[in-house]
Short mmCIF file of N, CA and C in Angstrom, two decimals:
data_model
loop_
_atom_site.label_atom_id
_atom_site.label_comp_id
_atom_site.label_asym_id
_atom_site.label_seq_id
_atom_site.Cartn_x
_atom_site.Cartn_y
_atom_site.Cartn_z
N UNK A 266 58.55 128.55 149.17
CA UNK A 266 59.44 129.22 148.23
C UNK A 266 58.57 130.02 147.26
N UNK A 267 59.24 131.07 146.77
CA UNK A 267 58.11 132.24 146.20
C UNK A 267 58.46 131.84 144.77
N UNK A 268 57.29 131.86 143.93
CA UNK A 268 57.13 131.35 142.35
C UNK A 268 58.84 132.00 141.66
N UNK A 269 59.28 133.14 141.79
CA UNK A 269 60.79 133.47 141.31
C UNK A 269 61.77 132.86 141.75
N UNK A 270 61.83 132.46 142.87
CA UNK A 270 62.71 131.79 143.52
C UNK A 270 62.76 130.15 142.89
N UNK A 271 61.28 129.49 142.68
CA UNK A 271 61.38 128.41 142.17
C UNK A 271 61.71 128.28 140.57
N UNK A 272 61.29 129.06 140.04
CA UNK A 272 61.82 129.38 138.18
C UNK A 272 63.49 129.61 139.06
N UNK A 273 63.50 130.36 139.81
CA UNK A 273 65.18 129.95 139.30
C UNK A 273 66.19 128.85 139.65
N UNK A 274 65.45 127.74 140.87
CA UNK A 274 66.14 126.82 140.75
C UNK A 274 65.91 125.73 139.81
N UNK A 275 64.67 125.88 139.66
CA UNK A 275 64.20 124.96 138.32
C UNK A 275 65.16 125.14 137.17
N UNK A 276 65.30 126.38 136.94
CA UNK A 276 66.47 126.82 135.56
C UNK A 276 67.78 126.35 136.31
N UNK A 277 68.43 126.91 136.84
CA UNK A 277 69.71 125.83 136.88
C UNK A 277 69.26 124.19 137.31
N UNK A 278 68.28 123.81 137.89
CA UNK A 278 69.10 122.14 137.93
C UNK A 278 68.54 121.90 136.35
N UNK A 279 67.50 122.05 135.80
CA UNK A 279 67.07 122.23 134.38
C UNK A 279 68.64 122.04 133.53
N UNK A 280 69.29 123.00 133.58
CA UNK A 280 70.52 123.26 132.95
C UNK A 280 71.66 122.00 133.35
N UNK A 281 71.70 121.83 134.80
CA UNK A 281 72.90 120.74 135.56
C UNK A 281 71.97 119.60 134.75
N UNK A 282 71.58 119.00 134.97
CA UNK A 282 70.72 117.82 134.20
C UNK A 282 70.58 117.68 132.90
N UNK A 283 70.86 118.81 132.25
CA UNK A 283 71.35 118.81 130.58
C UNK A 283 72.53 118.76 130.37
N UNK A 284 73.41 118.66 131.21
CA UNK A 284 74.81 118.32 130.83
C UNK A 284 75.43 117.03 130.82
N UNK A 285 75.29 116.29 130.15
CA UNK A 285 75.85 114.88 129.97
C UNK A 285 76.70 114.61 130.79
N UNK A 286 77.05 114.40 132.05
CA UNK A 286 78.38 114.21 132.93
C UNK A 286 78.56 112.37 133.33
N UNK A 287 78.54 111.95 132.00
CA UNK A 287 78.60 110.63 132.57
C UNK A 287 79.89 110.75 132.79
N UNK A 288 80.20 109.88 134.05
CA UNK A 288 81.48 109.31 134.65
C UNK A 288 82.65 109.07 133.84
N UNK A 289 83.39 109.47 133.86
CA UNK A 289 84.62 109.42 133.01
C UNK A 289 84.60 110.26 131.88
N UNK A 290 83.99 111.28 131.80
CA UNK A 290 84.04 112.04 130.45
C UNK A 290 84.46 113.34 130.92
N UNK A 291 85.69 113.77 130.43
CA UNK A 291 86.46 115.08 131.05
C UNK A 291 85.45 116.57 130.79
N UNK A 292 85.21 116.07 129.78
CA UNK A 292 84.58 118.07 129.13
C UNK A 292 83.49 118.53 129.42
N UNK A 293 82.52 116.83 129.68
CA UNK A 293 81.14 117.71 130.61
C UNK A 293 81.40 117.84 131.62
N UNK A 294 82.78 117.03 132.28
CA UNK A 294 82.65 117.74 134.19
C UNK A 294 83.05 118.56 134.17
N UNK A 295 84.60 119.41 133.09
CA UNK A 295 84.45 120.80 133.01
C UNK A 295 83.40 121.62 132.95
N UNK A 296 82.47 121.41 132.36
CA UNK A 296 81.26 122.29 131.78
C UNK A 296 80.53 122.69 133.07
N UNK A 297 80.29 121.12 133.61
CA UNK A 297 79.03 120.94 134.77
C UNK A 297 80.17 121.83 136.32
N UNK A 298 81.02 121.55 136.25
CA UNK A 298 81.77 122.47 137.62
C UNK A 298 82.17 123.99 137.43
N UNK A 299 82.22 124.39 135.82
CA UNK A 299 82.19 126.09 135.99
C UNK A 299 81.12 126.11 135.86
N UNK A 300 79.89 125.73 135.61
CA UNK A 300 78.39 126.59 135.89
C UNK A 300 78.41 126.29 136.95
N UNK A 301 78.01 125.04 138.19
CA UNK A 301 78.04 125.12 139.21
C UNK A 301 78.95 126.29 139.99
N UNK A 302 80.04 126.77 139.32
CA UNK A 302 81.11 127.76 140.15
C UNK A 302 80.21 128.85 140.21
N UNK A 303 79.89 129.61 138.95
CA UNK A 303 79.75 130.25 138.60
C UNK A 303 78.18 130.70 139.46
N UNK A 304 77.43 129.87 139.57
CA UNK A 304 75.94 129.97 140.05
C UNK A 304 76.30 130.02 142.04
N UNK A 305 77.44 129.46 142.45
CA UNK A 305 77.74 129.51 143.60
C UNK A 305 78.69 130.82 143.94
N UNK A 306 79.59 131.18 143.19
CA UNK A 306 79.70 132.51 143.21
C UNK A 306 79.14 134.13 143.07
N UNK A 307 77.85 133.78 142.10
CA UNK A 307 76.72 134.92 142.28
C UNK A 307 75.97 134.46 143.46
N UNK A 308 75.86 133.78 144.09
CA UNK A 308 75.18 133.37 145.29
C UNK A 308 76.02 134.09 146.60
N UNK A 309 77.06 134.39 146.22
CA UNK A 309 78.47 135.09 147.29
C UNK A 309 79.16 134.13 147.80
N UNK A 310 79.32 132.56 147.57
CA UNK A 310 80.49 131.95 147.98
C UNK A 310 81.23 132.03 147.57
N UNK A 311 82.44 131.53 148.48
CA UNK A 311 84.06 131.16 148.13
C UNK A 311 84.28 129.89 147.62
N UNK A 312 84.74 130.24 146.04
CA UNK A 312 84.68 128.97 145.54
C UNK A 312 85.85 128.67 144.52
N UNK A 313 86.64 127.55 145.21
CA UNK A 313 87.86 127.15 144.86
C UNK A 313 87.85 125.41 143.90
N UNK A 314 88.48 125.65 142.90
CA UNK A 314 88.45 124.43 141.89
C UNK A 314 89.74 123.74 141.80
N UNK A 315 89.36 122.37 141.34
CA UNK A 315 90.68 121.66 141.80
C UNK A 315 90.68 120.44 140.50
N UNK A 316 91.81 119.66 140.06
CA UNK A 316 91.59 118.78 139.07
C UNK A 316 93.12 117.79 139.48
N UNK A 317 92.44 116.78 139.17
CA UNK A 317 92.92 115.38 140.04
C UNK A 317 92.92 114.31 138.74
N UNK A 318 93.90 114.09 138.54
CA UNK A 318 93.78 113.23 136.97
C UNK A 318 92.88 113.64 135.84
N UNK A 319 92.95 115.18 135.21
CA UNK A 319 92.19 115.70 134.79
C UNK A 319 91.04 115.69 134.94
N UNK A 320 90.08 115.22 136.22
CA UNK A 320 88.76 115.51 136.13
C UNK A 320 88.90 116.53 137.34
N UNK A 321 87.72 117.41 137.32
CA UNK A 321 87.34 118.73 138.08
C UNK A 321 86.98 118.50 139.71
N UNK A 322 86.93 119.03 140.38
CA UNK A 322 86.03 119.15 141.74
C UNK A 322 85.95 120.68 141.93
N UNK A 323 85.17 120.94 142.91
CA UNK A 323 84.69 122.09 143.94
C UNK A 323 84.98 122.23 145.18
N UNK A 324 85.38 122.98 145.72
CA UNK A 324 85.11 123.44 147.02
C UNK A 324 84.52 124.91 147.35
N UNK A 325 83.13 125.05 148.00
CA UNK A 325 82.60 126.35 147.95
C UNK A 325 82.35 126.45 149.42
N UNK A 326 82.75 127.47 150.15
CA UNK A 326 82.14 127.76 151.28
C UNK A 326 81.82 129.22 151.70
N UNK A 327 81.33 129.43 152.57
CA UNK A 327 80.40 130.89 153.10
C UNK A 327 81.46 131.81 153.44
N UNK A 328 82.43 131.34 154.09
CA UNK A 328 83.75 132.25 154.61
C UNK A 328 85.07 131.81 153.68
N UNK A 329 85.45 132.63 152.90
CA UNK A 329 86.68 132.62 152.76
C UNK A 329 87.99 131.97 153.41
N UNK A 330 88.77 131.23 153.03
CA UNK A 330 90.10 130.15 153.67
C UNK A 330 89.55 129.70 154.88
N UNK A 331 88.04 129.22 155.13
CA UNK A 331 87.97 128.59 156.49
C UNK A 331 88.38 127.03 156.34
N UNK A 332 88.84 126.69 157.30
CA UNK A 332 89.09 125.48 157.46
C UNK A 332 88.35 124.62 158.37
N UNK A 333 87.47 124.89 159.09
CA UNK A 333 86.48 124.96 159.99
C UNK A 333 84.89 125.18 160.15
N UNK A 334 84.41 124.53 159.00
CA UNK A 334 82.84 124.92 158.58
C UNK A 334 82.20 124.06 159.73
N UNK A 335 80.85 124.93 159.84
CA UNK A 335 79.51 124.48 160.79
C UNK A 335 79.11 123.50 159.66
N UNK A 336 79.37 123.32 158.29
CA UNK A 336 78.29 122.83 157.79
C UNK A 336 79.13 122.23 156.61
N UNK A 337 78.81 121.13 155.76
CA UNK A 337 80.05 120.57 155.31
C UNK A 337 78.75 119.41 154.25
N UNK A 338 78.81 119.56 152.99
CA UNK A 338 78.21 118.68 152.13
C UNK A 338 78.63 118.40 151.22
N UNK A 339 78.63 117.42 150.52
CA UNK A 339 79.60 116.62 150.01
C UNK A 339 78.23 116.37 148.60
N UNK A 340 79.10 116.40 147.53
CA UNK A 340 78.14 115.48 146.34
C UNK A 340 78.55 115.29 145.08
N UNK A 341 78.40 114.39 144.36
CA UNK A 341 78.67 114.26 143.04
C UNK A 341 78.13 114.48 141.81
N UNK A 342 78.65 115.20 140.75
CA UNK A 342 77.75 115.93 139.69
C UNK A 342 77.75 114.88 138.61
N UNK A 343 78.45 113.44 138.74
CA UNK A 343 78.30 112.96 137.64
C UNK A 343 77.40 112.04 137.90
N UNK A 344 76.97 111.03 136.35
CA UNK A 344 76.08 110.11 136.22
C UNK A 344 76.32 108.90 135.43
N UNK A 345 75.99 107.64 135.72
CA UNK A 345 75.91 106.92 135.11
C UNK A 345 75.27 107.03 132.74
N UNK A 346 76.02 106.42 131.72
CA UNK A 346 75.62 106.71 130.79
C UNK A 346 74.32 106.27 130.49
N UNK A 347 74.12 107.15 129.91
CA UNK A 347 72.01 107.08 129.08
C UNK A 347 72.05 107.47 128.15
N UNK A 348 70.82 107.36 127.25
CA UNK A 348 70.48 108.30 125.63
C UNK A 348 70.49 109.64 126.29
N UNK A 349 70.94 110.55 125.18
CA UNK A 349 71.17 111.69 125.33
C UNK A 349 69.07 112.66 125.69
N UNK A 350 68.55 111.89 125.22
CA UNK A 350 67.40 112.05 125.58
C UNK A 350 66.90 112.14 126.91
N UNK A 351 67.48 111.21 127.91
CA UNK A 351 67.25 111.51 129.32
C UNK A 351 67.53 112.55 130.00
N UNK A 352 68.63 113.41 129.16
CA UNK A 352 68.76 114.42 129.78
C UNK A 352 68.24 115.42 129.95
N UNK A 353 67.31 115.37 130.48
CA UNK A 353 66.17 116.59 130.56
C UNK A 353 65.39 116.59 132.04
N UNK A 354 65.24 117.63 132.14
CA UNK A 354 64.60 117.76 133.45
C UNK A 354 63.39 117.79 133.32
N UNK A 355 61.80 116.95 133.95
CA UNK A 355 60.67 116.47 133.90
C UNK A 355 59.80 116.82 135.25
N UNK A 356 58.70 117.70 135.09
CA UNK A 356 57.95 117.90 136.41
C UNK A 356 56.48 117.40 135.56
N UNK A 357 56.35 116.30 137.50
CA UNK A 357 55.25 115.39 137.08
C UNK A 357 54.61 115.21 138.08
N UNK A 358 53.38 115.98 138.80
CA UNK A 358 52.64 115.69 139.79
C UNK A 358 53.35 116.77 140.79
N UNK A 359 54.15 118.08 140.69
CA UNK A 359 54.75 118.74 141.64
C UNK A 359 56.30 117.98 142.18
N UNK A 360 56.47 117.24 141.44
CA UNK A 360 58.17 116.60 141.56
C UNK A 360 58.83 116.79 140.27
N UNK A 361 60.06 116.92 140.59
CA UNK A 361 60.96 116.78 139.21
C UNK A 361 61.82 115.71 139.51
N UNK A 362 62.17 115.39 138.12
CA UNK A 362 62.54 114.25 137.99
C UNK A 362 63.56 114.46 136.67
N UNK A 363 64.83 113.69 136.41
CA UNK A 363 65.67 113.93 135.65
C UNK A 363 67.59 113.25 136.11
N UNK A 364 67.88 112.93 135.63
CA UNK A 364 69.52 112.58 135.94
C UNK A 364 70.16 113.42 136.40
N UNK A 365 70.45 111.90 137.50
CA UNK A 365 71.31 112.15 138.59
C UNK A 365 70.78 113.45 139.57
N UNK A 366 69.12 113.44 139.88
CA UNK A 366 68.62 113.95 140.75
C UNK A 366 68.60 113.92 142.04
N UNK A 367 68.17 112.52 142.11
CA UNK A 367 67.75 111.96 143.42
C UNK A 367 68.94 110.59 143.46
N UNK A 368 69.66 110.51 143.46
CA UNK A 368 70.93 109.66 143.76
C UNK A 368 71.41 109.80 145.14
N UNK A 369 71.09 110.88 146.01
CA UNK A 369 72.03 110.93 147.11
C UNK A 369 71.06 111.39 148.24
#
């Protein structure tokens, strides 16, 4: 991956990892699913939002109303609660490290 390419995923998960989304809290999963929209739509997906007992989800895919993807991933943006201090994204030895990174 070319040094621009990595500053820019570093800056958004940087950003997803500063958003407090502990589990059950409505306004950071708002927060954390329109930037995710938003970063998946300048990317050129189709990306449709949905809310289910007031909390948010996603659905983004490559083709428009397919119902039929080659490729299909599934994940969750929230996290267990911590000091607001954890929330930060940490590179240590060429890894990063930070909430709700490596969970899945």
């Amino acid at each position: 991956m070319n040094e621009l390419a990595y500053q820019n995923v570093y800056a958004h998960l940087a950003r997803m990892v500063a958003i407090p989304t502990v589990s059950g809290e409505e306004i950071p999963a708002d927060e954390i699913i329109m930037y995710a929209s938003a970063v998946l739509e300048s990317a050129g997906m189709h990306v449709r939002t949905y809310k289910d007992a007031g909390f948010p989800s996603l659905v983004a895919t490559s083709q428009a109303e397919s119902k039929k993807p080659k490729l299909f991933l599934l994940a969750h943006l929230d996290v267990v609660a911590a000091k607001l201090d954890q929330f930060t994204l940490e590179r240590k030895n060429g890894r990063l490290y930070g909430r709700g990174v490596i969970d899945m």
